[in-house]
Amino acid sequence: MHELATSLTLAGDLIAAADGRLAAIVWLSLKVSLTATLIACLIGMPLGALLAVGRFTGRRVLIVLTNGLMGLPPVVVGLLVYLLLSRAGPLGQCGLLFSPTAMVIAQTILIVPIVAALARQVVADAWTEYREQLRSLGASRTRAAMTLLWDGRFSLTTAGLAGFGRAVAEVGAVMIVGGNIDGVTRVMTTTIALETSKGDLPLALALGAILIAVVLALNTAAFLLRQWAERRWG
Amino acid sequence: MWLELSDLGLTENGVCIVADVTLKVGAGRTAILGPNGAGKSTLLRLMHGLLKPSSGSLQWPQDLSQGMVFQRPAMLRTTALANVEYGLKLRGVTGAERQQRAMDALRRVGLPELAGRPARRLSGGEQQRVALARAWALEPQLLFLDEPTASLDPASGREVERIIHEIAEAGARIVMTTHNLGQARRIAEEVILMDGGRVLEQTPADEFFRQPRTEAARCFLREEMP
Ligand SMILES: Nc1ncnc2c1ncn2[C@@H]1O[C@H](COP(=O)(O)OP(=O)(O)OP(=O)(O)O)[C@@H](O)[C@H]1O
Ligand SMILES: [Mg+2]
């Protein structure tokens, strides 16, 4: 009990002092996961929208696949990306292994299915409401998909956030492809895992607190945005 | 005549929704009447091409550009003006011309001052008029209207009727469903009476209301008349 209290105090001191090492780790974490989320949204949202309104062969298979891959284990994604990027792998020439870029790739792969599946749900719901209207006005299916993405822009923040939450919180994939190199690829989750095993609880706790705070803050912001949008646009 | 339906039928999950509809539609303004569940909306959707008939066929002697205003208009989460512009955008109209034409359409339905308002936040009657403007802006040669005044108060209803008259005067053919017999009388040149997915009677409007040809129509008029 006493140890926990001391650790918590020290953790508070670390955050209050805006410790340089801490800041660098938080910054890298956010940079990697936000980049991955952005890329995943650019791929996953149009994909989800087309899965919702499109009519092409393989559509149902893709829907089942994206839904199924939502639960992709991070370590497996890490392993696959590792194999891809390792020196003997197909993309070994690029020398990306153990770099932040490798971590972005792994997290993007991890969360594209989440973003796509949630976006598909949002757009599919809108499609039942707008389908006849859009067809009557002469919108092609691709056009309708893009229109509904724009129309659902506020609801879709949920999909983006779910992706970000998953990316920023996972350990397995970034650990494997990043290598947890101090000052280069060490992010919040991998640091927490490492420092806890070494017994440096204050740093781990400080990072844990920041991680939770970041996720909460983003979700709160998105919630307020959606509420405002509901009032403004209906 | 600009549309001919031959033996048109629609069966959904084994349920017959529209059956044996054989019609020649040639009037400028046609009203489809009938009790709830008669198949009026379904027939409009079949004519507009939103549903594919499971039997029979539609013949269009000439190619008419079409529009439709639905009973519950679906508004996009943007301004009223942008909703009207959307259809024009799909037709490749751009920039100032698009905004001009959309604004003109809003003016014609009497809502220029609501152009910048979020469309989904407008009242039911206002949304219905924005939907009319959206369809009208595309200058269709044929406009389908599904119960255009169903949930509107009398004043909004009259306003919508005035707009429908103007659209018709501008040269568009009108096919509408309605439960308002007064409205059918004021607007339609020809009446199509439906029940149970079938067409019971197709008669010029003045004749339909004076002395309908079928017993079913007499029954219908007696029940619907206040
Ligand atoms: N997809 C469908 N599957 C099964 N039944 C349907 C389907 N679409 C419509 N129906 C049924 O077909 C009948 C005709 O429906 P429709 O909406 O055309 O009636 P309507 O004449 O427009 O009625 P209202 O005056 O209430 O608008 C109804 O009984 C309806 O329940
Ligand atoms: Mg109907």
Coordinates of C-alpha atoms and ligand atoms in Angstrom, one line a residue:
Chain A
M1 CA 0.0 0.0 0.0
H2 CA 2.8 2.3 1.0
E3 CA 4.8 1.5 -2.1
L4 CA 1.8 2.3 -4.3
A5 CA 1.3 5.7 -2.7
T6 CA 5.0 6.6 -3.2
S7 CA 4.9 5.4 -6.8
L8 CA 1.8 7.5 -7.4
T9 CA 3.4 10.6 -5.9
L10 CA 6.5 10.1 -8.0
A11 CA 4.4 9.5 -11.0
G12 CA 2.5 12.8 -10.3
D13 CA 5.9 14.6 -10.0
L14 CA 7.0 13.2 -13.3
I15 CA 3.9 14.4 -15.1
A16 CA 4.0 17.8 -13.3
A17 CA 7.6 18.3 -14.2
A18 CA 6.9 17.5 -17.9
D19 CA 9.8 15.1 -17.7
G20 CA 11.7 15.2 -21.1
R21 CA 12.0 11.4 -21.4
L22 CA 8.3 11.0 -20.6
A23 CA 7.3 13.7 -23.1
A24 CA 9.3 12.1 -25.9
I25 CA 7.6 8.8 -25.3
V26 CA 4.1 10.3 -25.2
W27 CA 4.8 12.3 -28.3
L28 CA 6.1 9.3 -30.3
S29 CA 3.1 7.3 -29.2
L30 CA 0.6 9.9 -30.3
K31 CA 2.5 10.5 -33.6
V32 CA 2.6 6.8 -34.5
S33 CA -1.0 6.0 -33.5
L34 CA -2.5 9.2 -34.9
T35 CA -0.7 8.6 -38.2
A36 CA -1.9 5.1 -38.3
T37 CA -5.5 6.2 -37.5
L38 CA -5.4 8.8 -40.3
I39 CA -4.2 6.3 -42.9
A40 CA -6.7 3.7 -41.6
C41 CA -9.5 6.2 -42.0
L42 CA -8.5 7.1 -45.5
I43 CA -8.6 3.4 -46.4
G44 CA -11.2 2.1 -44.1
M45 CA -14.0 4.7 -44.5
P46 CA -14.3 4.6 -48.3
L47 CA -14.0 0.8 -48.1
G48 CA -16.7 0.6 -45.4
A49 CA -19.0 2.9 -47.4
L50 CA -18.5 0.8 -50.6
L51 CA -19.2 -2.3 -48.6
A52 CA -22.4 -0.7 -47.4
V53 CA -23.8 0.5 -50.7
G54 CA -21.9 -1.3 -53.4
R55 CA -23.0 -4.3 -55.4
F56 CA -20.0 -6.2 -56.5
T57 CA -18.9 -9.8 -56.3
G58 CA -17.0 -10.6 -53.1
R59 CA -18.8 -8.0 -51.2
R60 CA -20.3 -10.4 -48.6
V61 CA -17.0 -12.1 -48.2
L62 CA -15.3 -8.8 -47.6
I63 CA -18.0 -7.8 -45.0
V64 CA -17.5 -11.0 -43.1
L65 CA -13.7 -10.6 -43.4
T66 CA -13.6 -7.0 -42.1
N67 CA -15.9 -8.0 -39.2
G68 CA -13.8 -11.0 -38.4
L69 CA -10.5 -9.1 -38.6
M70 CA -11.7 -6.5 -36.1
G71 CA -10.4 -8.9 -33.4
L72 CA -7.0 -9.4 -35.1
P73 CA -4.4 -10.2 -32.4
P74 CA -1.8 -7.4 -32.3
V75 CA 1.1 -9.9 -31.9
V76 CA 0.0 -11.7 -35.0
V77 CA -0.1 -8.5 -37.0
G78 CA 3.3 -7.6 -35.5
L79 CA 4.7 -11.0 -36.6
L80 CA 3.4 -10.7 -40.2
V81 CA 4.7 -7.1 -40.6
Y82 CA 8.0 -8.3 -39.1
L83 CA 8.2 -11.1 -41.7
L84 CA 7.4 -8.6 -44.4
L85 CA 10.0 -6.0 -43.3
S86 CA 12.8 -8.3 -42.0
R87 CA 15.9 -8.4 -44.1
A88 CA 15.0 -11.6 -45.8
G89 CA 11.4 -10.5 -46.3
P90 CA 9.8 -9.1 -49.5
L91 CA 10.2 -5.5 -48.3
G92 CA 13.5 -6.1 -46.5
Q93 CA 15.3 -3.7 -48.8
C94 CA 13.5 -0.7 -47.4
G95 CA 15.2 -1.1 -44.0
L96 CA 12.1 -0.1 -42.2
L97 CA 12.2 -2.7 -39.4
F98 CA 12.5 -1.2 -35.9
S99 CA 11.5 2.2 -37.1
P100 CA 8.4 4.3 -36.2
T101 CA 7.3 3.8 -39.8
A102 CA 7.2 0.0 -39.2
M103 CA 5.0 0.7 -36.2
V104 CA 2.7 2.9 -38.2
I105 CA 2.3 0.1 -40.8
A106 CA 1.5 -2.5 -38.2
Q107 CA -1.0 -0.4 -36.4
T108 CA -2.7 0.7 -39.6
I109 CA -3.1 -3.0 -40.6
L110 CA -4.5 -3.7 -37.2
I111 CA -7.2 -1.0 -37.2
V112 CA -8.2 -0.8 -40.9
P113 CA -10.8 -3.6 -40.3
I114 CA -12.2 -1.8 -37.2
V115 CA -12.6 1.5 -39.0
A116 CA -14.0 -0.2 -42.1
A117 CA -16.5 -2.4 -40.2
L118 CA -17.8 0.5 -38.1
A119 CA -18.0 2.9 -41.0
R120 CA -19.9 0.3 -43.0
Q121 CA -22.5 0.1 -40.2
V122 CA -22.9 3.9 -40.1
V123 CA -23.2 4.1 -43.9
A124 CA -25.5 1.1 -44.1
D125 CA -27.9 2.7 -41.6
A126 CA -27.9 5.9 -43.6
W127 CA -28.3 4.0 -46.9
T128 CA -31.7 2.6 -45.8
E129 CA -32.9 6.2 -45.2
Y130 CA -31.4 7.8 -48.3
R131 CA -31.3 5.0 -50.8
E132 CA -34.4 5.9 -52.9
Q133 CA -33.8 9.6 -52.6
L134 CA -30.2 9.3 -53.9
R135 CA -31.1 7.0 -56.7
S136 CA -34.0 9.2 -57.7
L137 CA -31.6 12.2 -57.9
G138 CA -29.4 10.1 -60.1
A139 CA -26.4 9.3 -57.8
S140 CA -24.3 6.4 -58.8
R141 CA -23.4 3.9 -56.0
T142 CA -19.9 5.2 -55.7
R143 CA -21.3 8.8 -55.5
A144 CA -23.9 7.7 -53.0
A145 CA -21.2 6.1 -50.8
M146 CA -19.1 9.3 -50.8
T147 CA -22.2 11.4 -50.1
L148 CA -23.2 9.2 -47.1
L149 CA -19.6 9.4 -45.7
W150 CA -19.9 13.1 -45.7
D151 CA -23.4 13.0 -44.3
G152 CA -22.3 10.7 -41.5
R153 CA -19.1 12.6 -40.8
F154 CA -20.0 13.2 -37.2
S155 CA -21.1 9.7 -36.4
L156 CA -18.0 8.4 -38.1
T157 CA -15.8 10.0 -35.5
T158 CA -16.7 7.0 -33.4
A159 CA -15.1 4.7 -36.0
G160 CA -11.9 6.8 -36.1
L161 CA -11.8 6.9 -32.3
A162 CA -12.3 3.1 -31.9
G163 CA -9.4 2.7 -34.3
F164 CA -7.2 5.2 -32.4
G165 CA -8.1 3.7 -29.1
R166 CA -7.1 0.2 -30.3
A167 CA -3.8 1.5 -31.9
V168 CA -2.6 3.6 -29.0
A169 CA -3.4 0.8 -26.4
E170 CA -1.8 -2.2 -28.1
V171 CA 1.6 -3.5 -27.1
G172 CA 2.2 -6.6 -29.2
A173 CA 2.5 -5.2 -32.7
V174 CA 4.7 -2.2 -31.9
M175 CA 6.9 -4.3 -29.6
I176 CA 7.7 -6.8 -32.3
V177 CA 8.2 -4.4 -35.3
G178 CA 9.5 -1.5 -33.3
G179 CA 11.8 -3.4 -31.0
N180 CA 11.2 -1.0 -28.1
I181 CA 14.5 0.8 -28.7
D182 CA 15.1 3.6 -26.2
G183 CA 14.7 7.0 -27.7
V184 CA 13.7 5.6 -31.1
T185 CA 10.7 3.3 -31.0
R186 CA 9.7 3.3 -27.4
V187 CA 6.1 4.2 -27.0
M188 CA 3.8 4.4 -24.0
T189 CA 2.5 0.8 -23.9
T190 CA 5.9 -0.8 -24.5
T191 CA 7.5 1.4 -21.9
I192 CA 4.8 0.5 -19.4
A193 CA 5.4 -3.2 -20.0
L194 CA 9.2 -2.8 -19.8
E195 CA 9.3 -0.5 -16.8
T196 CA 6.8 -2.6 -14.8
S197 CA 8.9 -5.7 -15.4
K198 CA 12.0 -3.8 -14.2
G199 CA 10.2 -2.5 -11.2
D200 CA 10.2 1.2 -12.2
L201 CA 6.6 1.8 -11.2
P202 CA 6.4 5.6 -11.2
L203 CA 7.3 6.0 -14.9
A204 CA 4.9 3.1 -15.8
L205 CA 2.1 4.7 -13.7
A206 CA 2.7 8.1 -15.1
L207 CA 2.5 6.8 -18.6
G208 CA -0.6 4.7 -17.8
A209 CA -2.3 7.8 -16.4
I210 CA -1.4 9.9 -19.5
L211 CA -2.6 7.1 -21.8
I212 CA -6.0 7.0 -20.1
A213 CA -6.2 10.8 -20.1
V214 CA -5.5 11.0 -23.8
V215 CA -8.1 8.4 -24.7
L216 CA -10.7 10.0 -22.4
A217 CA -10.0 13.5 -23.7
L218 CA -10.4 12.5 -27.3
N219 CA -13.6 10.6 -26.6
T220 CA -15.0 13.6 -24.7
A221 CA -14.1 15.9 -27.5
A222 CA -15.8 13.6 -30.0
F223 CA -18.8 13.2 -27.8
L224 CA -19.2 17.0 -27.6
L225 CA -18.7 17.4 -31.3
R226 CA -21.4 14.8 -32.1
Q227 CA -23.8 16.4 -29.6
W228 CA -23.2 19.8 -31.2
A229 CA -23.7 18.4 -34.7
E230 CA -26.9 16.7 -33.7
R231 CA -28.3 20.0 -32.4
R232 CA -26.9 21.9 -35.4
W233 CA -27.7 19.6 -38.3
G234 CA -30.2 17.1 -37.0
Chain B
M1 CA -49.7 8.8 -74.1
W2 CA -46.2 8.9 -72.6
L3 CA -46.2 5.7 -70.5
E4 CA -47.8 2.3 -71.1
L5 CA -47.8 -0.4 -68.5
S6 CA -48.6 -3.9 -69.6
D7 CA -49.5 -6.6 -67.1
L8 CA -47.2 -5.0 -64.5
G9 CA -46.8 -7.0 -61.3
L10 CA -44.6 -7.1 -58.3
T11 CA -44.3 -10.0 -55.9
E12 CA -42.2 -9.7 -52.8
N13 CA -41.5 -12.8 -50.7
G14 CA -44.5 -14.5 -52.2
V15 CA -46.7 -11.6 -51.4
C16 CA -48.4 -10.0 -54.4
I17 CA -48.1 -6.2 -53.9
V18 CA -49.1 -5.0 -57.4
A19 CA -50.8 -7.2 -59.9
D20 CA -52.0 -7.1 -63.5
V21 CA -51.7 -3.4 -64.0
T22 CA -52.3 -2.5 -67.6
L23 CA -52.6 1.3 -68.2
K24 CA -51.9 4.0 -70.7
V25 CA -50.9 7.2 -68.9
G26 CA -51.2 10.3 -71.0
A27 CA -52.7 13.0 -68.9
G28 CA -50.6 16.0 -67.8
R29 CA -51.7 15.6 -64.2
T30 CA -52.7 12.2 -62.8
A31 CA -53.8 11.3 -59.3
I32 CA -53.6 7.8 -58.0
L33 CA -56.2 7.2 -55.3
G34 CA -57.0 4.2 -53.0
P35 CA -57.1 3.1 -49.4
N36 CA -54.0 2.5 -47.3
G37 CA -52.0 -0.4 -48.6
A38 CA -53.6 -0.3 -52.0
G39 CA -50.2 -0.3 -53.7
K40 CA -50.1 3.4 -54.7
S41 CA -46.6 4.1 -53.5
T42 CA -45.4 0.9 -54.9
L43 CA -46.8 1.7 -58.3
L44 CA -45.1 5.1 -58.3
R45 CA -41.8 3.4 -57.4
L46 CA -42.3 0.9 -60.2
M47 CA -42.9 3.7 -62.7
H48 CA -39.9 5.7 -61.4
G49 CA -37.7 2.7 -61.8
L50 CA -36.9 2.3 -58.1
L51 CA -38.4 -1.1 -58.1
K52 CA -38.0 -3.8 -60.8
P53 CA -41.3 -5.4 -61.8
S54 CA -41.4 -9.1 -61.3
S55 CA -43.7 -9.4 -64.3
G56 CA -45.0 -7.3 -67.2
S57 CA -43.3 -4.2 -68.5
L58 CA -43.2 -0.5 -68.9
Q59 CA -42.9 1.2 -72.2
W60 CA -41.7 4.8 -72.6
P61 CA -42.5 6.1 -76.1
Q62 CA -40.3 9.1 -75.4
D63 CA -37.4 9.5 -73.0
L64 CA -38.6 11.7 -70.1
S65 CA -36.4 13.1 -67.4
Q66 CA -37.9 12.2 -64.1
G67 CA -38.0 13.3 -60.5
M68 CA -39.7 12.1 -57.4
V69 CA -40.7 13.7 -54.1
F70 CA -41.2 11.1 -51.4
Q71 CA -43.7 11.1 -48.6
R72 CA -41.0 11.6 -46.1
P73 CA -38.2 13.6 -47.8
A74 CA -34.7 12.6 -46.9
M75 CA -32.6 15.7 -46.3
L76 CA -28.8 15.6 -46.2
R77 CA -27.0 17.0 -43.1
T78 CA -26.3 20.4 -44.7
T79 CA -28.1 23.5 -45.6
A80 CA -31.4 23.7 -47.5
L81 CA -29.6 25.4 -50.4
A82 CA -26.9 22.7 -50.5
N83 CA -29.6 20.0 -50.6
V84 CA -31.2 21.7 -53.6
E85 CA -27.8 22.0 -55.2
Y86 CA -27.0 18.4 -54.7
G87 CA -29.1 17.1 -57.6
L88 CA -27.6 19.8 -59.9
K89 CA -24.1 18.8 -58.7
L90 CA -24.8 15.2 -59.8
R91 CA -25.7 16.5 -63.2
G92 CA -22.4 18.3 -63.5
V93 CA -23.7 21.9 -63.0
T94 CA -21.0 23.9 -61.3
G95 CA -20.2 27.1 -59.5
A96 CA -22.3 30.2 -59.7
E97 CA -24.8 28.7 -62.1
R98 CA -25.6 25.9 -59.7
Q99 CA -26.1 28.2 -56.8
Q100 CA -28.2 30.5 -58.9
R101 CA -30.5 27.7 -60.1
A102 CA -30.9 26.2 -56.6
M103 CA -31.7 29.7 -55.2
D104 CA -34.3 30.2 -57.9
A105 CA -35.9 26.9 -57.1
L106 CA -36.0 27.9 -53.4
R107 CA -37.5 31.2 -54.3
R108 CA -40.2 29.5 -56.4
V109 CA -41.3 27.4 -53.4
G110 CA -41.3 30.5 -51.2
L111 CA -38.3 29.7 -49.0
P112 CA -35.4 31.9 -50.1
E113 CA -34.9 33.1 -46.6
L114 CA -34.3 29.5 -45.3
A115 CA -31.5 28.8 -47.8
G116 CA -28.8 28.8 -45.2
R117 CA -30.6 26.8 -42.6
P118 CA -29.8 23.2 -41.7
A119 CA -32.3 21.2 -43.8
R120 CA -33.1 18.6 -41.2
R121 CA -33.9 21.2 -38.7
L122 CA -36.7 22.6 -40.8
S123 CA -40.4 21.8 -40.1
G124 CA -42.1 19.0 -42.0
G125 CA -43.8 21.4 -44.3
E126 CA -40.7 23.4 -45.0
Q127 CA -38.8 20.2 -45.7
Q128 CA -41.5 19.1 -48.1
R129 CA -41.1 22.4 -50.0
V130 CA -37.3 22.1 -50.0
A131 CA -37.8 18.6 -51.5
L132 CA -40.1 20.1 -54.2
A133 CA -37.4 22.7 -54.9
R134 CA -34.8 20.0 -55.1
A135 CA -36.8 18.0 -57.6
W136 CA -37.9 21.1 -59.5
A137 CA -34.4 22.5 -59.9
L138 CA -33.6 19.6 -62.2
E139 CA -36.5 20.7 -64.4
P140 CA -37.9 17.2 -64.9
Q141 CA -40.4 16.4 -67.6
L142 CA -42.2 14.1 -65.3
L143 CA -42.5 14.4 -61.6
F144 CA -43.8 11.7 -59.2
L145 CA -45.3 13.0 -55.9
D146 CA -46.1 10.6 -53.1
E147 CA -48.7 12.1 -50.8
P148 CA -47.1 15.5 -51.0
T149 CA -49.3 17.1 -48.4
A150 CA -49.9 14.1 -46.1
S151 CA -48.7 15.5 -42.8
L152 CA -49.1 19.2 -43.5
D153 CA -51.5 21.7 -42.0
P154 CA -54.1 23.2 -44.4
A155 CA -52.0 26.4 -45.1
S156 CA -48.8 24.5 -46.0
G157 CA -51.0 22.0 -47.9
R158 CA -52.4 24.9 -50.1
E159 CA -48.9 26.3 -50.5
V160 CA -47.6 22.9 -51.8
E161 CA -50.6 22.6 -54.1
R162 CA -49.8 26.0 -55.5
I163 CA -46.2 24.8 -56.1
I164 CA -47.5 21.7 -57.8
H165 CA -49.7 23.8 -60.1
E166 CA -46.7 25.9 -61.0
I167 CA -44.5 22.9 -61.7
A168 CA -47.2 21.6 -64.0
E169 CA -47.6 24.9 -65.7
A170 CA -43.9 25.0 -66.3
G171 CA -44.4 21.9 -68.5
A172 CA -43.8 18.9 -66.2
R173 CA -46.2 15.9 -66.2
I174 CA -47.4 15.1 -62.7
V175 CA -48.3 11.7 -61.2
M176 CA -49.3 11.9 -57.6
T177 CA -50.9 9.9 -54.9
T178 CA -53.1 11.5 -52.3
H179 CA -55.8 10.7 -49.7
N180 CA -57.2 14.2 -50.1
L181 CA -60.0 14.0 -52.6
G182 CA -60.4 17.7 -52.7
Q183 CA -56.8 17.9 -53.7
A184 CA -57.2 15.3 -56.4
R185 CA -60.1 17.2 -57.7
R186 CA -58.2 20.5 -57.7
I187 CA -55.1 19.1 -59.4
A188 CA -55.8 16.0 -61.4
E189 CA -57.0 15.7 -65.0
E190 CA -57.2 12.0 -64.6
V191 CA -57.8 9.6 -61.7
I192 CA -56.5 6.1 -61.2
L193 CA -58.2 4.2 -58.5
M194 CA -56.4 1.2 -56.9
D195 CA -57.2 -1.4 -54.3
G196 CA -55.5 -4.6 -53.3
G197 CA -52.6 -4.0 -55.7
R198 CA -54.9 -3.7 -58.7
V199 CA -56.2 -0.8 -60.8
L200 CA -59.9 -0.7 -60.5
E201 CA -60.7 2.3 -62.7
Q202 CA -59.0 5.0 -64.8
T203 CA -61.3 7.9 -65.5
P204 CA -61.0 11.6 -66.4
A205 CA -61.2 13.5 -63.0
D206 CA -64.4 15.4 -63.5
E207 CA -66.2 12.3 -64.6
F208 CA -64.7 10.3 -61.7
F209 CA -66.0 12.6 -59.1
R210 CA -69.4 13.1 -60.9
Q211 CA -70.3 9.6 -61.8
P212 CA -67.6 7.0 -61.3
R213 CA -67.8 3.9 -63.6
T214 CA -67.4 1.2 -61.0
E215 CA -69.2 0.2 -57.9
A216 CA -65.8 0.1 -56.1
A217 CA -65.2 3.7 -56.9
R218 CA -68.7 4.7 -55.7
C219 CA -68.0 2.9 -52.4
F220 CA -64.5 4.5 -52.1
L221 CA -65.9 8.0 -52.7
R222 CA -68.7 7.4 -50.2
E223 CA -66.3 6.3 -47.6
E224 CA -63.7 9.0 -48.2
M225 CA -66.1 11.9 -48.5
P226 CA -66.4 13.8 -45.3
Ligands
LIG1 N1 -41.0 -4.9 -49.6 C1 -42.2 -5.3 -49.3 N2 -42.4 -6.5 -48.8 C2 -43.6 -7.0 -48.4 N3 -44.7 -6.2 -48.5 C3 -44.6 -4.9 -49.0 C4 -43.4 -4.4 -49.4 N4 -43.6 -3.2 -49.8 C5 -44.9 -2.9 -49.6 N5 -45.5 -4.0 -49.1 C6 -47.0 -4.1 -48.9 O1 -47.7 -3.8 -50.1 C7 -48.9 -3.1 -49.8 C8 -48.9 -1.8 -50.6 O2 -48.0 -0.9 -50.1 P1 -47.9 0.7 -50.6 O3 -46.9 1.4 -49.7 O4 -47.7 0.7 -52.0 O5 -49.4 1.1 -50.3 P2 -50.0 2.6 -50.4 O6 -51.2 2.4 -51.3 O7 -49.0 3.6 -50.8 O8 -50.6 2.8 -49.0 P3 -50.6 4.2 -48.1 O9 -51.8 4.9 -48.5 O10 -50.7 3.7 -46.7 O11 -49.4 5.0 -48.4 C9 -48.9 -2.8 -48.3 O12 -49.8 -3.8 -47.8 C10 -47.5 -3.1 -47.9 O13 -47.4 -3.6 -46.6
MG2 MG -48.1 5.2 -49.8

